[in-house]
Short mmCIF file of C-alpha atoms in Angstrom, two decimals:
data_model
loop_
_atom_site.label_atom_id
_atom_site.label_comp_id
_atom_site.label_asym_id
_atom_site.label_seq_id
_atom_site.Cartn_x
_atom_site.Cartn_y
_atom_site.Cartn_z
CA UNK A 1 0.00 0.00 0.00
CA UNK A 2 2.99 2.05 0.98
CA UNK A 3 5.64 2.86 -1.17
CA UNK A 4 7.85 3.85 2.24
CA UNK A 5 9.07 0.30 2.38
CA UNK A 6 10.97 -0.38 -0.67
CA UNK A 7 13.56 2.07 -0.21
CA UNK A 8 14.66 2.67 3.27
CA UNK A 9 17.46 1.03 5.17
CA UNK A 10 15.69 0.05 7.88
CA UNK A 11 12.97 -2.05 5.93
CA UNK A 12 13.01 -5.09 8.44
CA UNK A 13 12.25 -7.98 6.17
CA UNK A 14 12.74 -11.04 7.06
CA UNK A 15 14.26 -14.08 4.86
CA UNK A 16 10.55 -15.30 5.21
CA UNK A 17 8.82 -14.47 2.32
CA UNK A 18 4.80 -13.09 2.34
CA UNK A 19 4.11 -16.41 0.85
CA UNK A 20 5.13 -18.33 4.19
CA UNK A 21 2.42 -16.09 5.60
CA UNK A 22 0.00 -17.50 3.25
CA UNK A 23 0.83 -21.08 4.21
CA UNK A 24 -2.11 -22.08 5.70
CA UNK A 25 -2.01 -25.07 8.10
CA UNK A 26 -4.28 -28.20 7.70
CA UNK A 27 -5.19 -27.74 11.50
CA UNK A 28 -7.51 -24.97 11.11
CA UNK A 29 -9.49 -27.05 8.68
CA UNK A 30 -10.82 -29.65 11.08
CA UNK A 31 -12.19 -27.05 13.23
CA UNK A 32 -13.85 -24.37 10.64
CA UNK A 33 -14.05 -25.34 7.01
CA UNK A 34 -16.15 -22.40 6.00
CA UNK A 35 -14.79 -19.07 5.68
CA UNK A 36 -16.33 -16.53 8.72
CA UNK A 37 -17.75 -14.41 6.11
CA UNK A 38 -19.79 -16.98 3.78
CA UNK A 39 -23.37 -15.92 3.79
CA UNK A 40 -24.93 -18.60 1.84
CA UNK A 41 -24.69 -21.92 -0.13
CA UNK A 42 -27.37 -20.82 -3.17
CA UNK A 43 -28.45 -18.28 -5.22
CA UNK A 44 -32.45 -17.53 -4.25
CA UNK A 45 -34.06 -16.69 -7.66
CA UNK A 46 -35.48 -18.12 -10.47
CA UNK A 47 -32.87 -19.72 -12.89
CA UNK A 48 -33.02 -17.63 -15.94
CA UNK A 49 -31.03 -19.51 -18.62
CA UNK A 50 -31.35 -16.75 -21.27
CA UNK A 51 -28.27 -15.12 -19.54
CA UNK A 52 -25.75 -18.11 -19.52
CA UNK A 53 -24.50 -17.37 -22.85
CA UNK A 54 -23.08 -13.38 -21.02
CA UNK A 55 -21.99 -15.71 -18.41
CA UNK A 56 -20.04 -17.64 -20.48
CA UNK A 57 -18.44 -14.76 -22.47
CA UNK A 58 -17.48 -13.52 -19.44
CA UNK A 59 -16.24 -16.28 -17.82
CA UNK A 60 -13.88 -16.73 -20.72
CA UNK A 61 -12.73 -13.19 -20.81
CA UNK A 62 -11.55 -14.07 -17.12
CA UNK A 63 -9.55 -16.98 -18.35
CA UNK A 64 -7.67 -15.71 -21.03
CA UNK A 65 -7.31 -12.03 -19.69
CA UNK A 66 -3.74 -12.68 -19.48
CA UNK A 67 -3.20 -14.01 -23.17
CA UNK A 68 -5.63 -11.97 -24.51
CA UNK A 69 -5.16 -8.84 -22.94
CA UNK A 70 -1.44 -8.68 -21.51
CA UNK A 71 -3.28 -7.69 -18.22
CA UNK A 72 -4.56 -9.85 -14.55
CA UNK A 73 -7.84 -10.74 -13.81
CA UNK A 74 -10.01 -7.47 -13.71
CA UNK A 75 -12.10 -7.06 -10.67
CA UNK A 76 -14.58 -5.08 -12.01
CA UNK A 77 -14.72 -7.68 -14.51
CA UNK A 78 -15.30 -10.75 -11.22
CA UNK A 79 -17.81 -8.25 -9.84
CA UNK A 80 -20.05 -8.13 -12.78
CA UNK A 81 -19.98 -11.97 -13.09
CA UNK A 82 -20.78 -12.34 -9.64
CA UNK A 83 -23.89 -10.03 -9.97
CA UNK A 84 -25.23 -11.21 -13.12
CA UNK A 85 -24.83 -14.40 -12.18
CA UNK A 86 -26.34 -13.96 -8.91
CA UNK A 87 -29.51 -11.82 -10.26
CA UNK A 88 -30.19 -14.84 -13.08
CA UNK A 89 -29.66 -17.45 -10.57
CA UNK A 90 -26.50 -19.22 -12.65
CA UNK A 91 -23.69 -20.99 -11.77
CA UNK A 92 -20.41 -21.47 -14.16
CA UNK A 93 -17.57 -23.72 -13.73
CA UNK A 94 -14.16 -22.43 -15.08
CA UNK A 95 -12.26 -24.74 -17.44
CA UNK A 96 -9.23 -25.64 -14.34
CA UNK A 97 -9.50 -25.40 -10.50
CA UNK A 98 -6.48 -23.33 -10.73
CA UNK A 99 -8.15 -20.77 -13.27
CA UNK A 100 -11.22 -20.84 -10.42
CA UNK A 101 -8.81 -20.44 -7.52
CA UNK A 102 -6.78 -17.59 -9.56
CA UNK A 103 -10.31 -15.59 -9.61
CA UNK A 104 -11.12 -15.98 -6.51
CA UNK A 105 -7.76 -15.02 -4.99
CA UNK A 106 -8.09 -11.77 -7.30
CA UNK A 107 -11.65 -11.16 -5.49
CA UNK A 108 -10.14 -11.42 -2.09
CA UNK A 109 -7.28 -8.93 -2.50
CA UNK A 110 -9.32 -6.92 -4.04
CA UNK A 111 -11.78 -7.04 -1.17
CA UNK A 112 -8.92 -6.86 1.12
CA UNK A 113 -7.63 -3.26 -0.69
CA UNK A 114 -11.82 -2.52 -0.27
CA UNK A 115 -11.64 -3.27 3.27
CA UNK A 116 -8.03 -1.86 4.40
CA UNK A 117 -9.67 1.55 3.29
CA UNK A 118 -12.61 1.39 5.43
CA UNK A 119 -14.89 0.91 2.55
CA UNK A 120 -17.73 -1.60 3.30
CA UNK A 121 -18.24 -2.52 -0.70
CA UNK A 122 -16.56 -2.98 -3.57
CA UNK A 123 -17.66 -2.91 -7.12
CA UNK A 124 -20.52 -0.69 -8.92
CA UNK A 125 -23.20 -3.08 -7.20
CA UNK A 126 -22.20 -1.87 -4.41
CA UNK A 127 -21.90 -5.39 -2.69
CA UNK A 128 -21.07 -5.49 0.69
CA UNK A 129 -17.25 -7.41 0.89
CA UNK A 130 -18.86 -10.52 2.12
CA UNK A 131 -21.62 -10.80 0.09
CA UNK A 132 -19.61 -10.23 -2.96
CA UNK A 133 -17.08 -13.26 -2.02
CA UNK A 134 -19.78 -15.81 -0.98
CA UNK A 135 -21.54 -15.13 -4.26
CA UNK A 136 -18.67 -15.05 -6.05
CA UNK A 137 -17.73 -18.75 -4.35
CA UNK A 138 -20.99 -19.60 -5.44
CA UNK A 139 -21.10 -18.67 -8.87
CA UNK A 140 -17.82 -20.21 -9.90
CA UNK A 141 -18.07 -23.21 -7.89
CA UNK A 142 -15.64 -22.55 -4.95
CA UNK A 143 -15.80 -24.73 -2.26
CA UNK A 144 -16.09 -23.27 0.95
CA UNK A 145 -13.01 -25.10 2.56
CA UNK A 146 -10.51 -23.98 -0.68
CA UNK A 147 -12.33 -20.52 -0.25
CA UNK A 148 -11.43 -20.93 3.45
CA UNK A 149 -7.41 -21.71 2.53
CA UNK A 150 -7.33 -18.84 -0.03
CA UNK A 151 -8.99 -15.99 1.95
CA UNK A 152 -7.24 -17.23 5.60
CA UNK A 153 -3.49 -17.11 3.02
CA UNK A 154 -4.25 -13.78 1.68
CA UNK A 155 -5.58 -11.79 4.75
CA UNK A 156 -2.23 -13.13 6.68
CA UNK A 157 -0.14 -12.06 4.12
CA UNK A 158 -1.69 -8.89 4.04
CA UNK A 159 -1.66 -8.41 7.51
CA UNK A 160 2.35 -9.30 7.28
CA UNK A 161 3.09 -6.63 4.89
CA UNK A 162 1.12 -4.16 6.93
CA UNK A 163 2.68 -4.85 10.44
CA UNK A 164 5.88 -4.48 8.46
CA UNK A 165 5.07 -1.49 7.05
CA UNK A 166 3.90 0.02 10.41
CA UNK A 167 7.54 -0.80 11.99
CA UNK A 168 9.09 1.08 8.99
CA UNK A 169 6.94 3.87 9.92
CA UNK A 170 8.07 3.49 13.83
CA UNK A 171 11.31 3.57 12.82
CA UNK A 172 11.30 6.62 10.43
CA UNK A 173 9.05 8.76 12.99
CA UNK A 174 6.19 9.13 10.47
CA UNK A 175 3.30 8.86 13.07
CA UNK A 176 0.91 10.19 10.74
CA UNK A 177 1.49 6.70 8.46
CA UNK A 178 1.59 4.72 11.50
CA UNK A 179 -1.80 5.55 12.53
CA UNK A 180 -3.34 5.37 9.06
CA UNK A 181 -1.27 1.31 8.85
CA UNK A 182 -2.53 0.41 12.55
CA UNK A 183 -6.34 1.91 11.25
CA UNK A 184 -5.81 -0.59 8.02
CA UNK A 185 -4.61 -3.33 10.61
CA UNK A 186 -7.60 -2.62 12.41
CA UNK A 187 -10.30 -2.73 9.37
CA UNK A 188 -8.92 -6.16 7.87
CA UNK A 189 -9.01 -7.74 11.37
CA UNK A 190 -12.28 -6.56 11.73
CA UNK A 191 -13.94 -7.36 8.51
CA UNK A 192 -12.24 -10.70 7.52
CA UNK A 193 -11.27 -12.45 10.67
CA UNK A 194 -9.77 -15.66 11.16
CA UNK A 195 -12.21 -18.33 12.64
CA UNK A 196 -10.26 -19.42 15.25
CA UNK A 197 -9.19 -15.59 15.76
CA UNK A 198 -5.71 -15.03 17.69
CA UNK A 199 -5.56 -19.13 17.77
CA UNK A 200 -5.52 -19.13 14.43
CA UNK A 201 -2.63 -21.41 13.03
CA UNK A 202 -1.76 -18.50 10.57
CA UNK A 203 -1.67 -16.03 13.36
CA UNK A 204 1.45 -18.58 14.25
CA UNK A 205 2.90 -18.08 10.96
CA UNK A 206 2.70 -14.77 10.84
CA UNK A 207 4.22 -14.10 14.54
CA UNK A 208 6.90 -16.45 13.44
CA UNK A 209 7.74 -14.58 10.02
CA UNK A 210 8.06 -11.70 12.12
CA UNK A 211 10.25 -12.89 14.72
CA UNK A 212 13.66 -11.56 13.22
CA UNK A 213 11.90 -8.17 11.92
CA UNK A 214 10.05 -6.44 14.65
CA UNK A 215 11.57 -6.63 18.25
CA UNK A 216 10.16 -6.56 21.72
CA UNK A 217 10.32 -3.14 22.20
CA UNK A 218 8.96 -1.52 18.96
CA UNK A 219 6.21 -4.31 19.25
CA UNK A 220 5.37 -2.58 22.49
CA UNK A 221 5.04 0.55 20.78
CA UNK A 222 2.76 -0.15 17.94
CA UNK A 223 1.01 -2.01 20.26
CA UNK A 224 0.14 1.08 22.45
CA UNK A 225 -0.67 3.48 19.54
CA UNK A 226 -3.09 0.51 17.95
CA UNK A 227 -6.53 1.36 18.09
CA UNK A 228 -8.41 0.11 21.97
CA UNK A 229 -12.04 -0.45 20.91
CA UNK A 230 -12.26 -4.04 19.91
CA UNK A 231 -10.73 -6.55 22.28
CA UNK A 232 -10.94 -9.28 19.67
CA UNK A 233 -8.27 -7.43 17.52
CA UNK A 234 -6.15 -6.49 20.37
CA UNK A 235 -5.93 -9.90 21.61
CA UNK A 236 -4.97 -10.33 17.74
CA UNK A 237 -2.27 -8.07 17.75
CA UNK A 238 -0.61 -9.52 21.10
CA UNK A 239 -0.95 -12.71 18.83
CA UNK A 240 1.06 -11.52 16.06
CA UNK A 241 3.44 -8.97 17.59
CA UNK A 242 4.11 -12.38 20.43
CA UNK A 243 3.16 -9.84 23.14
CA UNK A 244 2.70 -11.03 26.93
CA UNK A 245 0.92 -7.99 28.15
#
């Protein structure tokens, strides 16, 4: 989100890559395989076949953006497939699980951008962040434990970058971008938490990843300038910054 951390010194990144962050351990499976934000399993409405052959344009535009188009997967793009297929009652399968899982990662960081800026929607529909990735799982067929894996791998990774990005502010004095990364912090916690919250397996990974980039005592100060009001995401924060107090 920051451009801050590319070019100072005192960047603390670890050998530990974001991607370790987004290793998601098969633990938190057996207790939750459905992501906290999943609304429902079905679309309500009539099916209205008349619109599959949009679908189906569209779906292929998705898959072949890259080819085609020299660009990524487009959310505004994922967001108008989600609505239309959600307002005609159709579902589409992608031609590979990995083309399916590709989308659906797009959707999340793209709801995870949405959500670090305190905005509760994303697209011109105006979905709210959770309705637009439960019908999104639902239109394309994701199943709610790989939606679980995806969404739990991106928000920790997130989270990572941003806790590292907070200590570059620390360390460079620029309080007014430490409050606006501890507010981001703050909003992703709150929006797309972890089900098993601060015993989370990738709250583990992420304190871990951490370990040799943040020490005690700057913990201890982002810690005390995160914002009080919700308990659940300060007990979070202990979590990840491996506070005691």
């Amino acid at each position: 989100s920051s451009s801050s951390s590319s070019s100072s010194p005192s960047t603390p990144y670890a050998a530990s890559s974001a991607a370790e962050a987004r290793a998601s351990p098969a633990a938190t499976r057996e207790v939750s395989k459905k992501p906290v934000w999943w609304l429902y399993d079905d679309f309500s409405g009539p099916v209205r076949e008349g619109a599959r052959p949009q679908v189906q344009q569209l779906v292929r535009l998705l898959e072949g953006a890259k080819q085609s188009y020299g660009r990524d997967v487009n959310m505004g793009d994922l967001c108008q497939l989600k609505l239309i297929c959600q307002d005609n009652s159709l579902t589409v399968a992608p031609k590979t699980a990995s083309g399916r899982d590709s989308m659906f990662r797009t959707a999340v960081e793209g709801a995870l951008d949405a959500v670090e800026e305190g905005r509760a929607s994303v697209g011109l529909g105006n979905d709210g962040v959770h309705d637009f990735l439960t019908g999104l799982c639902v239109a394309i067929g994701v199943p709610q434990d790989r939606a679980l894996t995806i969404s739990s791998g991106e928000t920790a990774a997130r989270l990572r970058s941003l806790l590292l990005q907070a200590v570059v502010s620390l360390r460079t004095k620029d309080d007014l971008d430490l409050l606006k990364t501890l507010i981001r912090i703050d909003n992703v916690l709150t929006t797309m938490p972890f089900p098993l919250k601060d015993k989370a397996p990738e709250v583990e990974v992420i304190t871990r990843s951490l370990r040799n980039s943040i020490n005690a005592e700057e913990g201890r100060k982002i810690y005390a300038q995160f914002p009080q009001a919700k308990e659940d995401n300060l007990r979070m924060m202990r979590a990840m910054l491996d506070l005691s107090v």
